Amino acid sequence: MRIVFMGTPDFAVPTLSEIVGRGHEVVAVYTRAPAPAGRRGLDLTPSPVQAVAERFGLPVFTPKSLKGEAAADAFRAHDADVAVVVAYGLILPQAILDGPRLGCLNLHGSLLPRWRGAAPIQRAIMAGDRETGVAVMRMEAGLDTGPVGLVERIPIGPDMTAGELHDRMMVLGADLMARALAALERGGLAFTPQPEAGVAYAAKIEKAETRIDWSRPASEVHDRIRGLSPFPGAWFPFGPDEARVKVLRSRLAEGSGAPGEALDDRLTIACGSGAVRLTELQKAGKQAVAADAFLRGNAVPAGSRLI
């Protein structure tokens, strides 16, 4: 089929590669414009999708907006059978959604209608969900409200981080989208409306959410740590200068004490109820290290208090 692919981050790359590998004709790749990078922010770095598209020799488009008749005319000129959208980052107006002959398919990282919105991977883990998935949805004007064609369910392990779930999802999602396109091509992809019950919204992660609140139950602290790992990272202030230390991994532990109290000299920290053992940490500007390596230069003796 003739396909317009629309995506930006690493999460979208396996799907683009899979579509090309299955022999579809990718007539255009839409992605976000190159962004400033480097220490001084002077270099413009293309998105991961643009970098891969250019290696494949595919035409790349980086409009700042898809609003307006000119953008719609340019999109329709690709004469696409279908558009595949994976974490693109721009809103698609109705004129764009109506452009391809068979509509626009979106790969979404949740079991819809739970966790519609911007941060479904992080929110599922932060909420303590034991299962999530990837879904292929036919897009409509609402936020992730379209009918669902295919779903792949994924268990969430008790210590799984958002980064680990992201990497598993992007591989399974690529295969799921390839299967959806094959079914669509032969007229066998059926769509089911999302149920009205069970809707939850995965709002963008706010900075205020990233500081660890030791007064919360240990299970909530642990879920927040792994749900924000590796980015943006849950953190606590440490030392006389209260420098931020990210916690990238933890596990539930036994013990009780005042919230934030170190229960031993191995980074077992009391929470509002229960405790967590911090197992991987990262100081600002430094590499992530295991707890024992962190403690060699940063003593946290039993009875001390993290704030």
GROMACS .gro file of C-alpha atoms in nm:
model
  307
    1MET     CA    1   0.000   0.000   0.000
    2ARG     CA    2   0.093   0.365  -0.036
    3ILE     CA    3   0.160   0.486   0.318
    4VAL     CA    4   0.232   0.822   0.481
    5PHE     CA    5   0.423   0.761   0.803
    6MET     CA    6   0.400   1.018   1.084
    7GLY     CA    7   0.622   0.982   1.390
    8THR     CA    8   0.909   1.140   1.579
    9PRO     CA    9   1.085   0.960   1.869
   10ASP     CA   10   1.269   0.629   1.908
   11PHE     CA   11   0.938   0.461   1.991
   12ALA     CA   12   0.824   0.511   1.629
   13VAL     CA   13   1.141   0.385   1.457
   14PRO     CA   14   1.072   0.006   1.469
   15THR     CA   15   0.729   0.059   1.314
   16LEU     CA   16   0.870   0.259   1.024
   17SER     CA   17   1.142  -0.002   0.970
   18GLU     CA   18   0.887  -0.285   0.980
   19ILE     CA   19   0.661  -0.113   0.727
   20VAL     CA   20   0.949  -0.064   0.487
   21GLY     CA   21   1.064  -0.420   0.542
   22ARG     CA   22   0.717  -0.556   0.459
   23GLY     CA   23   0.740  -0.395   0.116
   24HIS     CA   24   0.492  -0.113   0.153
   25GLU     CA   25   0.555   0.208  -0.041
   26VAL     CA   26   0.622   0.486   0.209
   27VAL     CA   27   0.547   0.793  -0.002
   28ALA     CA   28   0.618   1.049   0.273
   29VAL     CA   29   0.749   1.066   0.629
   30TYR     CA   30   0.619   1.345   0.851
   31THR     CA   31   0.815   1.420   1.167
   32ARG     CA   32   0.894   1.706   1.402
   33ALA     CA   33   1.150   1.958   1.281
   34PRO     CA   34   1.513   1.919   1.396
   35ALA     CA   35   1.557   2.046   1.751
   36PRO     CA   36   1.847   2.232   1.914
   37ALA     CA   37   2.094   1.999   2.082
   38GLY     CA   38   2.449   1.995   2.210
   39ARG     CA   39   2.590   2.166   2.518
   40ARG     CA   40   2.513   2.514   2.389
   41GLY     CA   41   2.197   2.422   2.202
   42LEU     CA   42   2.333   2.550   1.873
   43ASP     CA   43   2.328   2.229   1.672
   44LEU     CA   44   2.004   2.113   1.511
   45THR     CA   45   1.951   1.739   1.554
   46PRO     CA   46   1.697   1.553   1.340
   47SER     CA   47   1.443   1.332   1.510
   48PRO     CA   48   1.515   0.958   1.531
   49VAL     CA   49   1.246   0.898   1.268
   50GLN     CA   50   1.399   1.152   1.029
   51ALA     CA   51   1.743   0.994   1.068
   52VAL     CA   52   1.609   0.649   0.979
   53ALA     CA   53   1.386   0.778   0.699
   54GLU     CA   54   1.683   0.947   0.534
   55ARG     CA   55   1.885   0.626   0.554
   56PHE     CA   56   1.599   0.455   0.369
   57GLY     CA   57   1.594   0.737   0.113
   58LEU     CA   58   1.238   0.837   0.200
   59PRO     CA   59   1.105   1.190   0.148
   60VAL     CA   60   1.081   1.375   0.481
   61PHE     CA   61   0.850   1.663   0.572
   62THR     CA   62   0.879   1.868   0.892
   63PRO     CA   63   0.589   2.116   0.899
   64LYS     CA   64   0.539   2.320   1.215
   65SER     CA   65   0.163   2.277   1.180
   66LEU     CA   66  -0.084   2.077   0.972
   67LYS     CA   67  -0.357   2.338   0.997
   68GLY     CA   68  -0.481   2.522   0.693
   69GLU     CA   69  -0.581   2.436   0.338
   70ALA     CA   70  -0.226   2.443   0.202
   71ALA     CA   71  -0.112   2.175   0.448
   72ALA     CA   72  -0.417   1.963   0.370
   73ASP     CA   73  -0.363   1.995  -0.006
   74ALA     CA   74   0.002   1.895   0.029
   75PHE     CA   75  -0.097   1.595   0.239
   76ARG     CA   76  -0.367   1.481  -0.003
   77ALA     CA   77  -0.119   1.510  -0.291
   78HIS     CA   78   0.065   1.205  -0.158
   79ASP     CA   79  -0.236   1.000  -0.268
   80ALA     CA   80  -0.189   0.763   0.026
   81ASP     CA   81  -0.400   0.460   0.099
   82VAL     CA   82  -0.343   0.502   0.472
   83ALA     CA   83  -0.145   0.710   0.720
   84VAL     CA   84   0.035   0.541   1.009
   85VAL     CA   85   0.084   0.763   1.314
   86VAL     CA   86   0.320   0.673   1.600
   87ALA     CA   87   0.401   0.939   1.862
   88TYR     CA   88   0.409   1.214   1.601
   89GLY     CA   89   0.363   1.512   1.832
   90LEU     CA   90   0.132   1.734   1.625
   91ILE     CA   91  -0.247   1.745   1.624
   92LEU     CA   92  -0.402   1.611   1.305
   93PRO     CA   93  -0.692   1.830   1.185
   94GLN     CA   94  -0.999   1.665   1.035
   95ALA     CA   95  -0.886   1.748   0.682
   96ILE     CA   96  -0.569   1.542   0.742
   97LEU     CA   97  -0.760   1.256   0.904
   98ASP     CA   98  -0.988   1.245   0.599
   99GLY     CA   99  -0.700   1.256   0.350
  100PRO     CA  100  -0.595   0.889   0.307
  101ARG     CA  101  -0.838   0.653   0.135
  102LEU     CA  102  -0.844   0.415   0.432
  103GLY     CA  103  -0.796   0.673   0.706
  104CYS     CA  104  -0.525   0.712   0.968
  105LEU     CA  105  -0.408   0.435   1.201
  106ASN     CA  106  -0.244   0.518   1.531
  107LEU     CA  107  -0.024   0.293   1.745
  108HIS     CA  108  -0.098   0.377   2.109
  109GLY     CA  109   0.083   0.244   2.414
  110SER     CA  110  -0.205   0.137   2.638
  111LEU     CA  111  -0.514  -0.079   2.664
  112LEU     CA  112  -0.764   0.179   2.548
  113PRO     CA  113  -0.973   0.343   2.684
  114ARG     CA  114  -0.741   0.331   2.987
  115TRP     CA  115  -0.458   0.585   2.960
  116ARG     CA  116  -0.557   0.798   2.668
  117GLY     CA  117  -0.318   1.087   2.622
  118ALA     CA  118   0.046   1.186   2.636
  119ALA     CA  119   0.213   0.959   2.893
  120PRO     CA  120   0.043   0.617   2.892
  121ILE     CA  121   0.356   0.413   2.965
  122GLN     CA  122   0.458   0.616   3.269
  123ARG     CA  123   0.104   0.651   3.404
  124ALA     CA  124   0.034   0.277   3.387
  125ILE     CA  125   0.338   0.198   3.600
  126MET     CA  126   0.287   0.491   3.837
  127ALA     CA  127  -0.069   0.367   3.899
  128GLY     CA  128   0.057   0.019   3.983
  129ASP     CA  129  -0.114  -0.145   3.685
  130ARG     CA  130  -0.016  -0.509   3.637
  131GLU     CA  131  -0.099  -0.514   3.267
  132THR     CA  132  -0.096  -0.279   2.973
  133GLY     CA  133  -0.059  -0.317   2.598
  134VAL     CA  134  -0.031  -0.165   2.255
  135ALA     CA  135  -0.333  -0.090   2.039
  136VAL     CA  136  -0.389  -0.002   1.675
  137MET     CA  137  -0.668   0.253   1.658
  138ARG     CA  138  -0.840   0.432   1.370
  139MET     CA  139  -0.796   0.799   1.445
  140GLU     CA  140  -1.076   1.048   1.486
  141ALA     CA  141  -1.097   1.404   1.614
  142GLY     CA  142  -1.115   1.314   1.986
  143LEU     CA  143  -0.809   1.242   2.202
  144ASP     CA  144  -0.737   0.871   2.147
  145THR     CA  145  -1.109   0.799   2.122
  146GLY     CA  146  -1.118   0.609   1.792
  147PRO     CA  147  -1.225   0.247   1.746
  148VAL     CA  148  -0.964  -0.021   1.805
  149GLY     CA  149  -0.857  -0.277   1.545
  150LEU     CA  150  -0.589  -0.489   1.714
  151VAL     CA  151  -0.447  -0.515   2.066
  152GLU     CA  152  -0.141  -0.687   2.214
  153ARG     CA  153  -0.145  -0.725   2.593
  154ILE     CA  154   0.174  -0.691   2.800
  155PRO     CA  155   0.224  -0.784   3.167
  156ILE     CA  156   0.396  -0.526   3.385
  157GLY     CA  157   0.643  -0.690   3.623
  158PRO     CA  158   0.662  -0.563   3.983
  159ASP     CA  159   1.002  -0.397   3.924
  160MET     CA  160   0.968  -0.309   3.553
  161THR     CA  161   1.066   0.048   3.467
  162ALA     CA  162   0.905   0.277   3.212
  163GLY     CA  163   1.217   0.248   2.998
  164GLU     CA  164   1.196  -0.131   2.991
  165LEU     CA  165   0.825  -0.123   2.911
  166HIS     CA  166   0.884   0.138   2.638
  167ASP     CA  167   1.144  -0.082   2.468
  168ARG     CA  168   0.920  -0.388   2.477
  169MET     CA  169   0.619  -0.195   2.353
  170MET     CA  170   0.794  -0.041   2.053
  171VAL     CA  171   0.899  -0.383   1.922
  172LEU     CA  172   0.561  -0.549   1.981
  173GLY     CA  173   0.387  -0.241   1.844
  174ALA     CA  174   0.580  -0.254   1.518
  175ASP     CA  175   0.468  -0.613   1.459
  176LEU     CA  176   0.111  -0.529   1.560
  177MET     CA  177   0.094  -0.241   1.312
  178ALA     CA  178   0.237  -0.460   1.035
  179ARG     CA  179  -0.034  -0.718   1.103
  180ALA     CA  180  -0.300  -0.446   1.108
  181LEU     CA  181  -0.187  -0.314   0.770
  182ALA     CA  182  -0.191  -0.663   0.621
  183ALA     CA  183  -0.547  -0.713   0.743
  184LEU     CA  184  -0.649  -0.367   0.623
  185GLU     CA  185  -0.507  -0.436   0.277
  186ARG     CA  186  -0.717  -0.750   0.236
  187GLY     CA  187  -1.027  -0.585   0.386
  188GLY     CA  188  -1.020  -0.788   0.705
  189LEU     CA  189  -0.942  -0.534   0.975
  190ALA     CA  190  -1.250  -0.488   1.194
  191PHE     CA  191  -1.273  -0.200   1.439
  192THR     CA  192  -1.451  -0.206   1.775
  193PRO     CA  193  -1.567   0.116   1.944
  194GLN     CA  194  -1.401   0.185   2.276
  195PRO     CA  195  -1.623   0.122   2.580
  196GLU     CA  196  -1.744   0.424   2.771
  197ALA     CA  197  -1.644   0.268   3.103
  198GLY     CA  198  -1.285   0.260   3.221
  199VAL     CA  199  -1.162   0.583   3.061
  200ALA     CA  200  -0.847   0.724   3.221
  201TYR     CA  201  -0.627   1.007   3.096
  202ALA     CA  202  -0.248   0.991   3.092
  203ALA     CA  203  -0.160   1.356   3.146
  204LYS     CA  204   0.185   1.483   3.062
  205ILE     CA  205   0.431   1.436   3.348
  206GLU     CA  206   0.472   1.760   3.543
  207LYS     CA  207   0.793   1.860   3.722
  208ALA     CA  208   0.612   1.879   4.055
  209GLU     CA  209   0.536   1.507   4.033
  210THR     CA  210   0.898   1.399   4.007
  211ARG     CA  211   1.017   1.475   4.362
  212ILE     CA  212   0.987   1.167   4.584
  213ASP     CA  213   0.737   1.203   4.868
  214TRP     CA  214   0.858   0.965   5.138
  215SER     CA  215   0.531   1.009   5.329
  216ARG     CA  216   0.348   0.801   5.070
  217PRO     CA  217   0.314   0.423   5.109
  218ALA     CA  218   0.618   0.226   4.993
  219SER     CA  219   0.429   0.070   4.702
  220GLU     CA  220   0.341   0.416   4.568
  221VAL     CA  221   0.697   0.543   4.609
  222HIS     CA  222   0.833   0.236   4.429
  223ASP     CA  223   0.579   0.269   4.146
  224ARG     CA  224   0.663   0.637   4.101
  225ILE     CA  225   1.037   0.565   4.090
  226ARG     CA  226   1.007   0.298   3.823
  227GLY     CA  227   0.734   0.484   3.634
  228LEU     CA  228   0.963   0.786   3.594
  229SER     CA  229   1.277   0.586   3.512
  230PRO     CA  230   1.490   0.670   3.323
  231PHE     CA  231   1.327   1.000   3.227
  232PRO     CA  232   1.252   1.244   3.374
  233GLY     CA  233   1.351   1.052   3.688
  234ALA     CA  234   1.216   1.059   4.043
  235TRP     CA  235   1.453   1.247   4.273
  236PHE     CA  236   1.532   1.366   4.622
  237PRO     CA  237   1.756   1.653   4.742
  238PHE     CA  238   2.082   1.533   4.897
  239GLY     CA  239   2.373   1.682   5.086
  240PRO     CA  240   2.438   2.033   5.216
  241ASP     CA  241   2.369   2.185   4.875
  242GLU     CA  242   2.051   1.976   4.832
  243ALA     CA  243   2.164   1.858   4.490
  244ARG     CA  244   1.916   1.641   4.304
  245VAL     CA  245   1.976   1.268   4.305
  246LYS     CA  246   1.763   1.061   4.071
  247VAL     CA  247   1.653   0.715   4.175
  248LEU     CA  248   1.633   0.490   3.870
  249ARG     CA  249   1.562   0.159   4.041
  250SER     CA  250   1.423   0.044   4.372
  251ARG     CA  251   1.251  -0.252   4.529
  252LEU     CA  252   1.011  -0.296   4.815
  253ALA     CA  253   1.172  -0.376   5.149
  254GLU     CA  254   1.072  -0.459   5.504
  255GLY     CA  255   1.096  -0.208   5.783
  256SER     CA  256   0.931   0.099   5.928
  257GLY     CA  257   1.034   0.437   6.056
  258ALA     CA  258   0.982   0.807   6.006
  259PRO     CA  259   0.928   0.890   5.636
  260GLY     CA  260   1.267   0.940   5.469
  261GLU     CA  261   1.462   0.772   5.750
  262ALA     CA  262   1.749   0.543   5.651
  263LEU     CA  263   1.680   0.210   5.823
  264ASP     CA  264   2.028   0.074   5.756
  265ASP     CA  265   2.346   0.180   5.577
  266ARG     CA  266   2.236   0.021   5.245
  267LEU     CA  267   1.976   0.279   5.138
  268THR     CA  268   1.669   0.113   5.282
  269ILE     CA  269   1.441   0.415   5.330
  270ALA     CA  270   1.124   0.427   5.538
  271CYS     CA  271   0.806   0.550   5.374
  272GLY     CA  272   0.465   0.647   5.509
  273SER     CA  273   0.409   0.274   5.546
  274GLY     CA  274   0.671   0.013   5.464
  275ALA     CA  275   1.007   0.086   5.306
  276VAL     CA  276   1.196   0.083   4.976
  277ARG     CA  277   1.554  -0.016   4.899
  278LEU     CA  278   1.716   0.225   4.650
  279THR     CA  279   1.929   0.018   4.412
  280GLU     CA  280   2.035   0.252   4.131
  281LEU     CA  281   2.095   0.626   4.159
  282GLN     CA  282   2.230   0.912   3.951
  283LYS     CA  283   2.373   1.242   4.064
  284ALA     CA  284   2.335   1.541   3.832
  285GLY     CA  285   2.595   1.530   3.555
  286LYS     CA  286   2.712   1.182   3.656
  287GLN     CA  287   2.659   0.828   3.532
  288ALA     CA  288   2.396   0.610   3.694
  289VAL     CA  289   2.550   0.374   3.950
  290ALA     CA  290   2.441   0.088   4.173
  291ALA     CA  291   2.366   0.170   4.538
  292ASP     CA  292   2.695   0.032   4.673
  293ALA     CA  293   2.895   0.252   4.432
  294PHE     CA  294   2.687   0.556   4.526
  295LEU     CA  295   2.744   0.493   4.897
  296ARG     CA  296   3.121   0.479   4.859
  297GLY     CA  297   3.124   0.854   4.807
  298ASN     CA  298   2.794   0.950   4.969
  299ALA     CA  299   2.735   0.811   5.314
  300VAL     CA  300   2.373   0.760   5.420
  301PRO     CA  301   2.407   0.605   5.767
  302ALA     CA  302   2.122   0.439   5.953
  303GLY     CA  303   1.912   0.698   6.133
  304SER     CA  304   1.988   0.979   5.885
  305ARG     CA  305   1.697   1.138   5.702
  306LEU     CA  306   1.626   1.206   5.337
  307ILE     CA  307   1.391   1.497   5.274
   0.00000   0.00000   0.00000
